[in-house]
mmCIF file of C-alpha atoms in Angstrom:
data_model
loop_
_atom_site.group_PDB
_atom_site.id
_atom_site.type_symbol
_atom_site.label_atom_id
_atom_site.label_comp_id
_atom_site.label_asym_id
_atom_site.label_seq_id
_atom_site.Cartn_x
_atom_site.Cartn_y
_atom_site.Cartn_z
ATOM 1 C CA ALA Q 1 -6.593 -7.558 -7.787
ATOM 2 C CA ARG Q 2 -6.346 -10.067 -4.527
ATOM 3 C CA PHE Q 3 -6.704 -13.495 -3.670
ATOM 4 C CA LYS Q 4 -8.762 -15.440 -1.698
ATOM 5 C CA THR Q 5 -7.916 -18.900 -0.375
ATOM 6 C CA ASP Q 6 -10.918 -20.813 0.736
ATOM 7 C CA THR Q 7 -8.741 -23.204 2.956
ATOM 8 C CA PRO Q 8 -10.120 -23.266 6.535
ATOM 9 C CA VAL Q 9 -8.523 -22.627 9.800
ATOM 10 C CA ASN Q 10 -6.949 -24.906 11.906
ATOM 11 C CA MET Q 11 -6.353 -24.275 15.323
ATOM 12 C CA SER Q 12 -4.644 -27.235 16.469
ATOM 13 C CA THR Q 13 -1.211 -26.494 14.094
ATOM 14 C CA ALA Q 14 -0.075 -24.408 17.218
ATOM 15 C CA GLY Q 15 3.980 -24.778 17.961
ATOM 16 C CA LYS Q 16 3.798 -26.451 14.927
ATOM 17 C CA VAL Q 17 5.733 -26.292 11.598
ATOM 18 C CA ILE Q 18 3.281 -25.442 8.772
ATOM 19 C CA LYS Q 19 3.399 -26.786 5.590
ATOM 20 C CA CYS Q 20 1.489 -24.533 2.623
ATOM 21 C CA LYS Q 21 1.365 -23.166 -0.703
ATOM 22 C CA ALA Q 22 3.491 -19.841 -1.125
ATOM 23 C CA ALA Q 23 4.473 -17.642 -4.190
ATOM 24 C CA VAL Q 24 8.223 -17.062 -4.141
ATOM 25 C CA LEU Q 25 9.957 -15.066 -5.911
ATOM 26 C CA TRP Q 26 13.603 -16.776 -6.559
ATOM 27 C CA GLU Q 27 15.113 -13.774 -8.212
ATOM 28 C CA ALA Q 28 14.683 -9.973 -9.931
ATOM 29 C CA ASN Q 29 12.263 -9.884 -13.326
ATOM 30 C CA LYS Q 30 11.580 -14.047 -13.164
ATOM 31 C CA PRO Q 31 7.619 -14.884 -12.582
ATOM 32 C CA PHE Q 32 6.600 -16.219 -9.258
ATOM 33 C CA SER Q 33 7.138 -19.769 -8.427
ATOM 34 C CA ILE Q 34 4.117 -21.594 -6.350
ATOM 35 C CA GLU Q 35 6.148 -23.693 -4.244
ATOM 36 C CA GLU Q 36 5.393 -25.506 -0.662
ATOM 37 C CA VAL Q 37 6.917 -23.892 2.177
ATOM 38 C CA GLU Q 38 7.308 -24.636 5.401
ATOM 39 C CA VAL Q 39 6.464 -21.567 8.277
ATOM 40 C CA ALA Q 40 8.098 -21.906 11.236
ATOM 41 C CA PRO Q 41 5.228 -21.584 14.829
ATOM 42 C CA PRO Q 42 5.218 -17.690 15.749
ATOM 43 C CA LYS Q 43 8.636 -16.572 18.603
ATOM 44 C CA GLU Q 44 7.582 -14.094 21.457
ATOM 45 C CA HIS Q 45 5.834 -11.535 20.686
ATOM 46 C CA GLU Q 46 5.093 -13.255 16.843
ATOM 47 C CA VAL Q 47 1.554 -13.928 15.165
ATOM 48 C CA ARG Q 48 0.941 -16.423 12.434
ATOM 49 C CA ILE Q 49 -2.067 -15.906 10.390
ATOM 50 C CA LYS Q 50 -3.923 -17.673 8.120
ATOM 51 C CA VAL Q 51 -3.685 -15.353 5.121
ATOM 52 C CA MET Q 52 -7.560 -15.191 3.685
ATOM 53 C CA ALA Q 53 -7.247 -12.703 0.837
ATOM 54 C CA THR Q 54 -3.822 -10.631 -0.543
ATOM 55 C CA GLY Q 55 -4.174 -7.350 -2.878
ATOM 56 C CA ILE Q 56 -1.788 -6.769 -5.613
ATOM 57 C CA CYS Q 57 0.006 -3.423 -4.722
ATOM 58 C CA ARG Q 58 2.790 -1.145 -7.624
ATOM 59 C CA SER Q 59 5.301 -1.672 -4.595
ATOM 60 C CA ASP Q 60 5.447 -5.591 -4.802
ATOM 61 C CA ASP Q 61 6.424 -5.164 -8.510
ATOM 62 C CA HIS Q 62 9.060 -2.645 -7.620
ATOM 63 C CA VAL Q 63 11.039 -5.339 -6.290
ATOM 64 C CA ILE Q 64 10.737 -7.524 -9.037
ATOM 65 C CA THR Q 65 12.567 -4.844 -11.139
ATOM 66 C CA GLY Q 66 14.969 -3.637 -8.952
ATOM 67 C CA ALA Q 67 13.156 -0.283 -8.419
ATOM 68 C CA LEU Q 68 12.578 -1.476 -4.114
ATOM 69 C CA VAL Q 69 15.882 -3.324 -3.511
ATOM 70 C CA MET Q 70 14.865 -5.806 -1.461
ATOM 71 C CA PRO Q 71 17.229 -8.930 -0.843
ATOM 72 C CA PHE Q 72 16.051 -13.315 -2.447
ATOM 73 C CA PRO Q 73 14.083 -15.167 -2.342
ATOM 74 C CA ILE Q 74 11.537 -13.428 -1.296
ATOM 75 C CA ILE Q 75 7.516 -13.710 -0.241
ATOM 76 C CA LEU Q 76 6.225 -10.554 -1.342
ATOM 77 C CA GLY Q 77 3.270 -9.129 -0.598
ATOM 78 C CA HIS Q 78 2.038 -6.716 2.518
ATOM 79 C CA GLU Q 79 -1.785 -5.815 1.589
ATOM 80 C CA ALA Q 80 -4.106 -8.865 3.029
ATOM 81 C CA ALA Q 81 -6.738 -9.725 5.619
ATOM 82 C CA GLY Q 82 -6.805 -13.173 7.552
ATOM 83 C CA ILE Q 83 -7.077 -15.296 10.703
ATOM 84 C CA VAL Q 84 -4.930 -15.525 13.874
ATOM 85 C CA GLU Q 85 -3.616 -19.076 13.719
ATOM 86 C CA SER Q 86 -1.281 -19.318 17.096
ATOM 87 C CA VAL Q 87 0.041 -16.850 19.322
ATOM 88 C CA GLY Q 88 3.508 -16.813 20.320
ATOM 89 C CA GLN Q 89 4.413 -16.126 24.091
ATOM 90 C CA GLY Q 90 3.423 -12.756 25.391
ATOM 91 C CA VAL Q 91 0.709 -11.460 22.362
ATOM 92 C CA THR Q 92 -1.883 -10.086 24.493
ATOM 93 C CA SER Q 93 -3.426 -8.116 21.720
ATOM 94 C CA VAL Q 94 -4.461 -10.784 19.437
ATOM 95 C CA LYS Q 95 -6.027 -14.395 19.812
ATOM 96 C CA PRO Q 96 -6.457 -17.514 18.088
ATOM 97 C CA GLY Q 97 -9.813 -17.282 15.728
ATOM 98 C CA ASP Q 98 -9.440 -13.238 15.628
ATOM 99 C CA LYS Q 99 -9.766 -11.261 12.074
ATOM 100 C CA VAL Q 100 -6.944 -9.339 11.305
ATOM 101 C CA ILE Q 101 -4.653 -7.255 9.215
ATOM 102 C CA PRO Q 102 -1.147 -7.077 8.839
ATOM 103 C CA LEU Q 103 0.636 -3.904 9.387
ATOM 104 C CA PHE Q 104 3.851 -3.157 7.280
ATOM 105 C CA VAL Q 105 4.379 -0.131 8.956
ATOM 106 C CA PRO Q 106 4.106 -0.990 12.238
ATOM 107 C CA GLN Q 107 2.987 0.852 15.489
ATOM 108 C CA CYS Q 108 5.547 -0.395 18.871
ATOM 109 C CA GLY Q 109 4.949 2.563 20.726
ATOM 110 C CA GLU Q 110 7.859 3.289 21.719
ATOM 111 C CA CYS Q 111 9.788 5.499 18.912
ATOM 112 C CA LYS Q 112 9.975 9.253 18.458
ATOM 113 C CA SER Q 113 7.655 8.224 15.315
ATOM 114 C CA CYS Q 114 4.999 6.158 16.852
ATOM 115 C CA LEU Q 115 5.267 8.665 20.002
ATOM 116 C CA ASN Q 116 4.911 11.581 18.381
ATOM 117 C CA THR Q 117 1.188 13.195 17.220
ATOM 118 C CA LYS Q 118 2.613 14.126 14.012
ATOM 119 C CA GLY Q 119 4.893 11.183 13.376
ATOM 120 C CA ASN Q 120 3.653 7.730 11.911
ATOM 121 C CA LEU Q 121 6.699 5.759 10.728
ATOM 122 C CA CYS Q 122 7.701 3.556 12.954
ATOM 123 C CA SER Q 123 11.304 2.580 13.344
ATOM 124 C CA LYS Q 124 10.637 -0.565 12.990
ATOM 125 C CA THR Q 125 9.683 -0.868 10.257
ATOM 126 C CA ASP Q 126 11.684 -2.567 7.347
ATOM 127 C CA LEU Q 127 11.215 0.318 4.900
ATOM 128 C CA GLY Q 128 14.307 1.668 3.639
ATOM 129 C CA LYS Q 129 16.227 -1.252 5.734
ATOM 130 C CA SER Q 130 15.712 -3.843 3.034
ATOM 131 C CA ALA Q 131 16.614 -6.700 5.800
ATOM 132 C CA GLY Q 132 13.647 -8.963 5.218
ATOM 133 C CA LEU Q 133 14.004 -10.368 8.148
ATOM 134 C CA MET Q 134 11.670 -10.359 11.599
ATOM 135 C CA PRO Q 135 13.026 -7.992 14.348
ATOM 136 C CA ASP Q 136 14.968 -10.851 15.893
ATOM 137 C CA GLY Q 137 17.335 -11.128 12.451
ATOM 138 C CA THR Q 138 15.918 -14.222 11.317
ATOM 139 C CA THR Q 139 13.220 -15.698 9.096
ATOM 140 C CA ARG Q 140 10.419 -17.660 9.915
ATOM 141 C CA PHE Q 141 9.969 -19.082 5.798
ATOM 142 C CA THR Q 142 11.759 -22.006 4.319
ATOM 143 C CA CYS Q 143 11.764 -23.386 0.662
ATOM 144 C CA LYS Q 144 13.553 -26.391 -0.783
ATOM 145 C CA GLY Q 145 16.329 -26.186 2.173
ATOM 146 C CA LYS Q 146 16.225 -22.479 1.684
ATOM 147 C CA ALA Q 147 15.814 -19.756 3.915
ATOM 148 C CA ILE Q 148 13.797 -17.205 2.275
ATOM 149 C CA TYR Q 149 13.227 -13.500 3.196
ATOM 150 C CA HIS Q 150 10.294 -11.531 4.388
ATOM 151 C CA PHE Q 151 9.173 -8.235 2.620
ATOM 152 C CA LEU Q 152 7.989 -5.753 5.289
ATOM 153 C CA GLY Q 153 7.527 -7.522 8.061
ATOM 154 C CA THR Q 154 4.218 -9.119 6.345
ATOM 155 C CA SER Q 155 4.681 -11.162 3.396
ATOM 156 C CA THR Q 156 1.571 -12.189 2.277
ATOM 157 C CA PHE Q 157 1.649 -13.608 -0.409
ATOM 158 C CA THR Q 158 1.519 -17.030 1.297
ATOM 159 C CA GLU Q 159 -0.885 -19.104 2.682
ATOM 160 C CA TYR Q 160 0.451 -18.660 6.278
ATOM 161 C CA THR Q 161 2.557 -15.942 7.113
ATOM 162 C CA VAL Q 162 4.659 -14.830 10.661
ATOM 163 C CA VAL Q 163 4.427 -11.451 11.777
ATOM 164 C CA HIS Q 164 5.428 -9.257 14.488
ATOM 165 C CA GLU Q 165 2.777 -8.132 17.022
ATOM 166 C CA SER Q 166 3.580 -4.416 16.286
ATOM 167 C CA ALA Q 167 2.450 -5.250 12.868
ATOM 168 C CA VAL Q 168 -0.953 -6.806 13.132
ATOM 169 C CA ALA Q 169 -4.557 -4.961 13.995
ATOM 170 C CA LYS Q 170 -7.412 -6.481 15.254
ATOM 171 C CA ILE Q 171 -10.716 -5.927 13.252
ATOM 172 C CA ASP Q 172 -14.313 -6.095 13.040
ATOM 173 C CA SER Q 173 -15.175 -9.922 13.255
ATOM 174 C CA ALA Q 174 -17.806 -8.881 11.018
ATOM 175 C CA ALA Q 175 -15.787 -7.692 8.236
ATOM 176 C CA PRO Q 176 -14.932 -9.172 4.968
ATOM 177 C CA LEU Q 177 -11.763 -10.027 4.113
ATOM 178 C CA GLU Q 178 -12.039 -10.072 0.778
ATOM 179 C CA LYS Q 179 -12.342 -6.423 0.686
ATOM 180 C CA VAL Q 180 -10.589 -4.933 3.661
ATOM 181 C CA CYS Q 181 -7.114 -6.873 2.856
ATOM 182 C CA LEU Q 182 -7.638 -3.245 0.852
ATOM 183 C CA ILE Q 183 -7.199 -1.867 3.920
ATOM 184 C CA GLY Q 184 -3.455 -3.122 4.674
ATOM 185 C CA CYS Q 185 -2.378 -0.550 2.450
ATOM 186 C CA GLY Q 186 -3.638 1.123 -1.281
ATOM 187 C CA PHE Q 187 -7.023 1.998 0.175
ATOM 188 C CA SER Q 188 -5.799 3.660 3.590
ATOM 189 C CA THR Q 189 -2.427 4.938 1.702
ATOM 190 C CA GLY Q 190 -4.535 7.028 -0.676
ATOM 191 C CA TYR Q 191 -7.432 7.774 1.331
ATOM 192 C CA GLY Q 192 -5.171 9.315 4.367
ATOM 193 C CA ALA Q 193 -2.652 11.269 1.701
ATOM 194 C CA ALA Q 194 -5.916 13.279 1.350
ATOM 195 C CA LEU Q 195 -7.201 13.831 4.298
ATOM 196 C CA GLN Q 196 -4.425 12.709 7.141
ATOM 197 C CA THR Q 197 -1.265 14.233 4.718
ATOM 198 C CA ALA Q 198 -2.336 16.870 3.175
ATOM 199 C CA LYS Q 199 -5.588 17.798 5.546
ATOM 200 C CA VAL Q 200 -7.596 18.608 2.338
ATOM 201 C CA GLU Q 201 -10.335 21.601 2.944
ATOM 202 C CA PRO Q 202 -13.491 22.200 1.759
ATOM 203 C CA GLY Q 203 -13.954 23.566 -1.323
ATOM 204 C CA SER Q 204 -9.992 23.412 -2.322
ATOM 205 C CA THR Q 205 -8.848 22.616 -5.563
ATOM 206 C CA CYS Q 206 -6.587 19.304 -6.132
ATOM 207 C CA ALA Q 207 -4.657 17.390 -8.610
ATOM 208 C CA VAL Q 208 -3.702 13.517 -8.720
ATOM 209 C CA PHE Q 209 -1.102 11.806 -10.738
ATOM 210 C CA GLY Q 210 -2.108 8.160 -11.573
ATOM 211 C CA LEU Q 211 -5.214 6.063 -11.362
ATOM 212 C CA GLY Q 212 -4.452 3.067 -9.753
ATOM 213 C CA GLY Q 213 -6.076 1.968 -6.575
ATOM 214 C CA VAL Q 214 -3.883 3.914 -4.170
ATOM 215 C CA GLY Q 215 -4.470 7.174 -6.692
ATOM 216 C CA LEU Q 216 -8.445 6.450 -6.672
ATOM 217 C CA SER Q 217 -8.566 6.016 -3.358
ATOM 218 C CA VAL Q 218 -6.555 9.940 -3.097
ATOM 219 C CA VAL Q 219 -9.725 10.945 -4.993
ATOM 220 C CA MET Q 220 -12.308 9.544 -2.974
ATOM 221 C CA GLY Q 221 -10.245 11.081 0.548
ATOM 222 C CA CYS Q 222 -10.529 15.005 -1.811
ATOM 223 C CA LYS Q 223 -14.180 14.235 -2.023
ATOM 224 C CA VAL Q 224 -14.898 12.993 1.146
ATOM 225 C CA ALA Q 225 -12.931 16.556 2.629
ATOM 226 C CA GLY Q 226 -15.151 18.762 0.411
ATOM 227 C CA ALA Q 227 -12.376 19.444 -2.468
ATOM 228 C CA SER Q 228 -14.284 21.467 -4.523
ATOM 229 C CA ARG Q 229 -12.657 20.312 -7.739
ATOM 230 C CA ILE Q 230 -10.550 17.261 -8.386
ATOM 231 C CA ILE Q 231 -8.525 16.836 -11.472
ATOM 232 C CA ALA Q 232 -7.556 13.712 -12.689
ATOM 233 C CA VAL Q 233 -4.358 12.994 -14.248
ATOM 234 C CA ASP Q 234 -3.045 9.624 -16.131
ATOM 235 C CA ILE Q 235 -1.815 8.487 -19.747
ATOM 236 C CA ASN Q 236 -4.190 5.752 -19.456
ATOM 237 C CA SER Q 237 -7.171 7.386 -20.787
ATOM 238 C CA ASP Q 238 -9.351 3.670 -19.531
ATOM 239 C CA LYS Q 239 -8.832 4.824 -15.927
ATOM 240 C CA PHE Q 240 -11.363 8.475 -15.646
ATOM 241 C CA ALA Q 241 -14.670 6.690 -16.027
ATOM 242 C CA LYS Q 242 -13.929 5.323 -12.449
ATOM 243 C CA ALA Q 243 -12.036 7.420 -11.238
ATOM 244 C CA LYS Q 244 -15.309 10.199 -12.379
ATOM 245 C CA GLU Q 245 -17.232 7.593 -10.274
ATOM 246 C CA LEU Q 246 -15.154 8.650 -7.619
ATOM 247 C CA GLY Q 247 -15.802 11.780 -7.810
ATOM 248 C CA ALA Q 248 -13.080 13.462 -9.958
ATOM 249 C CA THR Q 249 -14.671 16.389 -11.647
ATOM 250 C CA ASP Q 250 -12.069 16.507 -14.651
ATOM 251 C CA CYS Q 251 -9.989 13.815 -16.293
ATOM 252 C CA VAL Q 252 -6.768 14.740 -17.803
ATOM 253 C CA ASN Q 253 -4.529 12.543 -20.731
ATOM 254 C CA PRO Q 254 -0.849 14.431 -20.623
ATOM 255 C CA LYS Q 255 0.164 12.764 -24.378
ATOM 256 C CA ASP Q 256 -3.802 15.104 -25.755
ATOM 257 C CA PHE Q 257 -1.564 18.054 -25.110
ATOM 258 C CA ASN Q 258 1.858 19.646 -26.420
ATOM 259 C CA LYS Q 259 3.277 21.490 -23.111
ATOM 260 C CA PRO Q 260 3.983 20.156 -20.177
ATOM 261 C CA ILE Q 261 1.272 19.150 -18.192
ATOM 262 C CA HIS Q 262 2.269 21.316 -15.120
ATOM 263 C CA GLN Q 263 0.763 24.019 -17.508
ATOM 264 C CA VAL Q 264 -2.443 22.943 -18.451
ATOM 265 C CA LEU Q 265 -3.024 22.637 -15.108
ATOM 266 C CA MET Q 266 -2.081 26.043 -13.958
ATOM 267 C CA GLU Q 267 -4.414 27.552 -16.240
ATOM 268 C CA MET Q 268 -7.228 25.126 -16.397
ATOM 269 C CA THR Q 269 -7.151 26.581 -12.020
ATOM 270 C CA GLY Q 270 -6.273 29.740 -12.317
ATOM 271 C CA GLY Q 271 -3.157 29.685 -11.166
ATOM 272 C CA GLY Q 272 -2.421 26.303 -9.912
ATOM 273 C CA VAL Q 273 -4.559 23.767 -7.349
ATOM 274 C CA ASP Q 274 -3.961 24.014 -3.202
ATOM 275 C CA TYR Q 275 -2.868 20.319 -3.336
ATOM 276 C CA SER Q 276 -1.767 17.851 -5.725
ATOM 277 C CA PHE Q 277 -0.663 14.020 -5.217
ATOM 278 C CA GLU Q 278 1.804 11.687 -6.553
ATOM 279 C CA VAL Q 279 0.464 8.224 -7.265
ATOM 280 C CA ILE Q 280 3.375 6.479 -9.239
ATOM 281 C CA GLY Q 281 6.658 6.601 -8.603
ATOM 282 C CA ARG Q 282 8.593 8.608 -11.125
ATOM 283 C CA MET Q 283 10.708 12.178 -11.110
ATOM 284 C CA ASP Q 284 9.046 13.808 -13.622
ATOM 285 C CA THR Q 285 5.595 13.027 -12.444
ATOM 286 C CA MET Q 286 7.390 14.215 -8.738
ATOM 287 C CA THR Q 287 8.282 17.431 -10.151
ATOM 288 C CA SER Q 288 5.333 18.009 -12.616
ATOM 289 C CA ALA Q 289 2.824 17.927 -9.296
ATOM 290 C CA LEU Q 290 4.829 20.231 -7.441
ATOM 291 C CA ALA Q 291 5.207 22.840 -10.283
ATOM 292 C CA CYS Q 292 1.493 22.658 -10.502
ATOM 293 C CA CYS Q 293 0.245 23.494 -7.402
ATOM 294 C CA GLN Q 294 -0.163 27.101 -6.031
ATOM 295 C CA TYR Q 295 3.227 29.067 -5.879
ATOM 296 C CA ASN Q 296 3.137 30.096 -2.679
ATOM 297 C CA TYR Q 297 0.683 27.572 -0.467
ATOM 298 C CA GLY Q 298 -0.039 24.778 -2.327
ATOM 299 C CA VAL Q 299 1.519 21.524 -1.003
ATOM 300 C CA SER Q 300 2.288 18.551 -2.905
ATOM 301 C CA VAL Q 301 2.360 15.275 -1.228
ATOM 302 C CA ILE Q 302 4.698 11.883 -2.728
ATOM 303 C CA VAL Q 303 2.569 9.193 -2.428
ATOM 304 C CA GLY Q 304 4.675 6.857 -4.976
ATOM 305 C CA VAL Q 305 7.556 4.724 -3.880
ATOM 306 C CA PRO Q 306 10.521 6.748 -5.358
ATOM 307 C CA PRO Q 307 12.429 4.444 -7.509
ATOM 308 C CA ALA Q 308 16.235 3.233 -6.093
ATOM 309 C CA ALA Q 309 19.177 5.097 -7.486
ATOM 310 C CA GLN Q 310 17.637 7.925 -8.691
ATOM 311 C CA LYS Q 311 17.853 11.482 -8.009
ATOM 312 C CA ILE Q 312 15.989 14.425 -8.506
ATOM 313 C CA SER Q 313 16.171 18.009 -9.804
ATOM 314 C CA PHE Q 314 14.124 20.795 -9.593
ATOM 315 C CA ASP Q 315 14.380 24.507 -9.629
ATOM 316 C CA PRO Q 316 14.398 25.566 -5.818
ATOM 317 C CA MET Q 317 12.661 28.763 -6.491
ATOM 318 C CA LEU Q 318 9.744 26.024 -6.670
ATOM 319 C CA LEU Q 319 9.874 26.352 -3.232
ATOM 320 C CA PHE Q 320 11.206 29.517 -2.507
ATOM 321 C CA THR Q 321 7.849 31.354 -2.996
ATOM 322 C CA GLY Q 322 6.239 29.175 -0.299
ATOM 323 C CA ARG Q 323 5.275 25.945 -1.575
ATOM 324 C CA SER Q 324 5.331 22.851 0.410
ATOM 325 C CA TRP Q 325 6.725 19.140 -0.306
ATOM 326 C CA LYS Q 326 5.854 15.968 1.148
ATOM 327 C CA GLY Q 327 6.012 12.532 1.568
ATOM 328 C CA SER Q 328 3.250 10.437 3.137
ATOM 329 C CA VAL Q 329 3.792 6.769 3.711
ATOM 330 C CA PHE Q 330 0.922 4.754 4.832
ATOM 331 C CA GLY Q 331 -1.706 8.031 4.263
ATOM 332 C CA GLY Q 332 0.035 9.420 7.452
ATOM 333 C CA TRP Q 333 -1.918 6.770 9.793
ATOM 334 C CA LYS Q 334 -1.088 5.615 13.132
ATOM 335 C CA SER Q 335 -1.440 2.161 11.592
ATOM 336 C CA LYS Q 336 -2.368 -0.458 14.895
ATOM 337 C CA ASP Q 337 -4.856 2.878 15.816
ATOM 338 C CA ALA Q 338 -6.078 3.390 12.427
ATOM 339 C CA VAL Q 339 -6.824 0.501 10.978
ATOM 340 C CA PRO Q 340 -9.908 -0.552 12.935
ATOM 341 C CA LYS Q 341 -11.228 2.448 13.170
ATOM 342 C CA LEU Q 342 -11.000 2.044 9.149
ATOM 343 C CA VAL Q 343 -12.278 -1.274 9.134
ATOM 344 C CA ALA Q 344 -15.197 0.235 11.002
ATOM 345 C CA ASP Q 345 -15.769 3.236 8.868
ATOM 346 C CA TYR Q 346 -16.370 0.665 5.996
ATOM 347 C CA MET Q 347 -18.864 -1.129 7.887
ATOM 348 C CA LYS Q 348 -20.585 1.489 8.932
ATOM 349 C CA LYS Q 349 -20.151 2.294 4.579
ATOM 350 C CA LYS Q 350 -18.010 5.836 4.842
ATOM 351 C CA PHE Q 351 -16.254 4.936 1.834
ATOM 352 C CA VAL Q 352 -16.620 1.858 -0.501
ATOM 353 C CA LEU Q 353 -13.818 -0.809 -1.863
ATOM 354 C CA ASP Q 354 -16.179 -3.043 -4.425
ATOM 355 C CA PRO Q 355 -14.583 -0.377 -7.542
ATOM 356 C CA LEU Q 356 -11.172 -1.031 -6.476
ATOM 357 C CA ILE Q 357 -11.244 -4.470 -6.931
ATOM 358 C CA THR Q 358 -11.390 -5.335 -10.451
ATOM 359 C CA HIS Q 359 -10.547 -9.442 -10.514
ATOM 360 C CA THR Q 360 -9.967 -11.955 -8.209
ATOM 361 C CA LEU Q 361 -7.895 -14.887 -8.694
ATOM 362 C CA PRO Q 362 -6.537 -17.860 -7.096
ATOM 363 C CA LEU Q 363 -3.181 -17.594 -5.884
ATOM 364 C CA THR Q 364 -1.790 -19.851 -8.266
ATOM 365 C CA LYS Q 365 -2.533 -17.318 -10.368
ATOM 366 C CA ILE Q 366 -0.606 -14.441 -9.125
ATOM 367 C CA ASN Q 367 1.430 -14.416 -12.457
ATOM 368 C CA GLU Q 368 -1.920 -13.285 -14.406
ATOM 369 C CA GLY Q 369 -2.417 -10.998 -11.748
ATOM 370 C CA PHE Q 370 0.604 -9.042 -12.125
ATOM 371 C CA ASP Q 371 0.114 -9.132 -16.145
ATOM 372 C CA LEU Q 372 -3.108 -7.384 -15.133
ATOM 373 C CA LEU Q 373 -1.577 -4.742 -13.285
ATOM 374 C CA ARG Q 374 1.256 -4.246 -15.381
ATOM 375 C CA THR Q 375 -0.974 -3.837 -18.493
ATOM 376 C CA GLY Q 376 -3.055 -1.347 -16.870
ATOM 377 C CA LYS Q 377 -6.214 -3.281 -16.045
#
């Protein structure tokens, strides 16, 4: 699901506080509250963006349930597209009027991960730190006199947001924002997990656990990579038609079997898949995904956000025989470099985004959007 806002961008607001609507989460396990918030002007090396469209991602819901620990009150949202309203001093990569995608994994270009060709998880990201503040340690949001925390340096469930210059990518001015917002997280995360992290090869076999927007994007990545067999796994069989439309060759519901799902997949493939992907964020499915890949050269990728304070236990023999277990954040893409290219690929029709968009709602119906997510719709 995603949201659209229709207010035109007003460039005369530069340097001033903007009052606008935002969905504020005051505490865990409560609905969002639509509030009027004040959004401060961007400071040095910061960019203020008019959010035109934002998607709902399961990672936002993980904050509500406490599986991803963040401070409250907070403005969630991290998958969006918008238009630059104003820029702070020293900003050179974007200007007012540019179409942009905020980046929850920034690219500072200076840290070890940014400088290494194999890395993409910039040290400036808020993921794992749960600070909820801009890089200078302050917030740009106020509501009812209270400071409101940022989420992953993006906070897109608001009509205006402020991000650091390292956390925004300029994109094609012709791109439809209500579609390419998905490149800000869900699509890129899944597609890249297959192409960048696993590096799926032509003719290989793959298993994808979890068929939400990210899992379906993994399926698309495996298909583009030329996988000969893509087995989609979900306990909700309603997801299977779309998975097949996007490239899945087989669909399996673990509820249909009285044996562990990894055994089912092992038997289906004659000894396990070449690549498996866990796109849910559950410990049991992470170990199942590892166990279902080929014992000697199989690769399993963790794509779903693991829940806080939970530990995993597994038989180390699973790895000793040669399997690889990897994680992938934002599909392994270096964000600032990759996002404009992914948008360009979308414009060239190299992949589709429409099947990933099931509902379009106004921001005021955000709670209904989350209900749709939680009920698997």
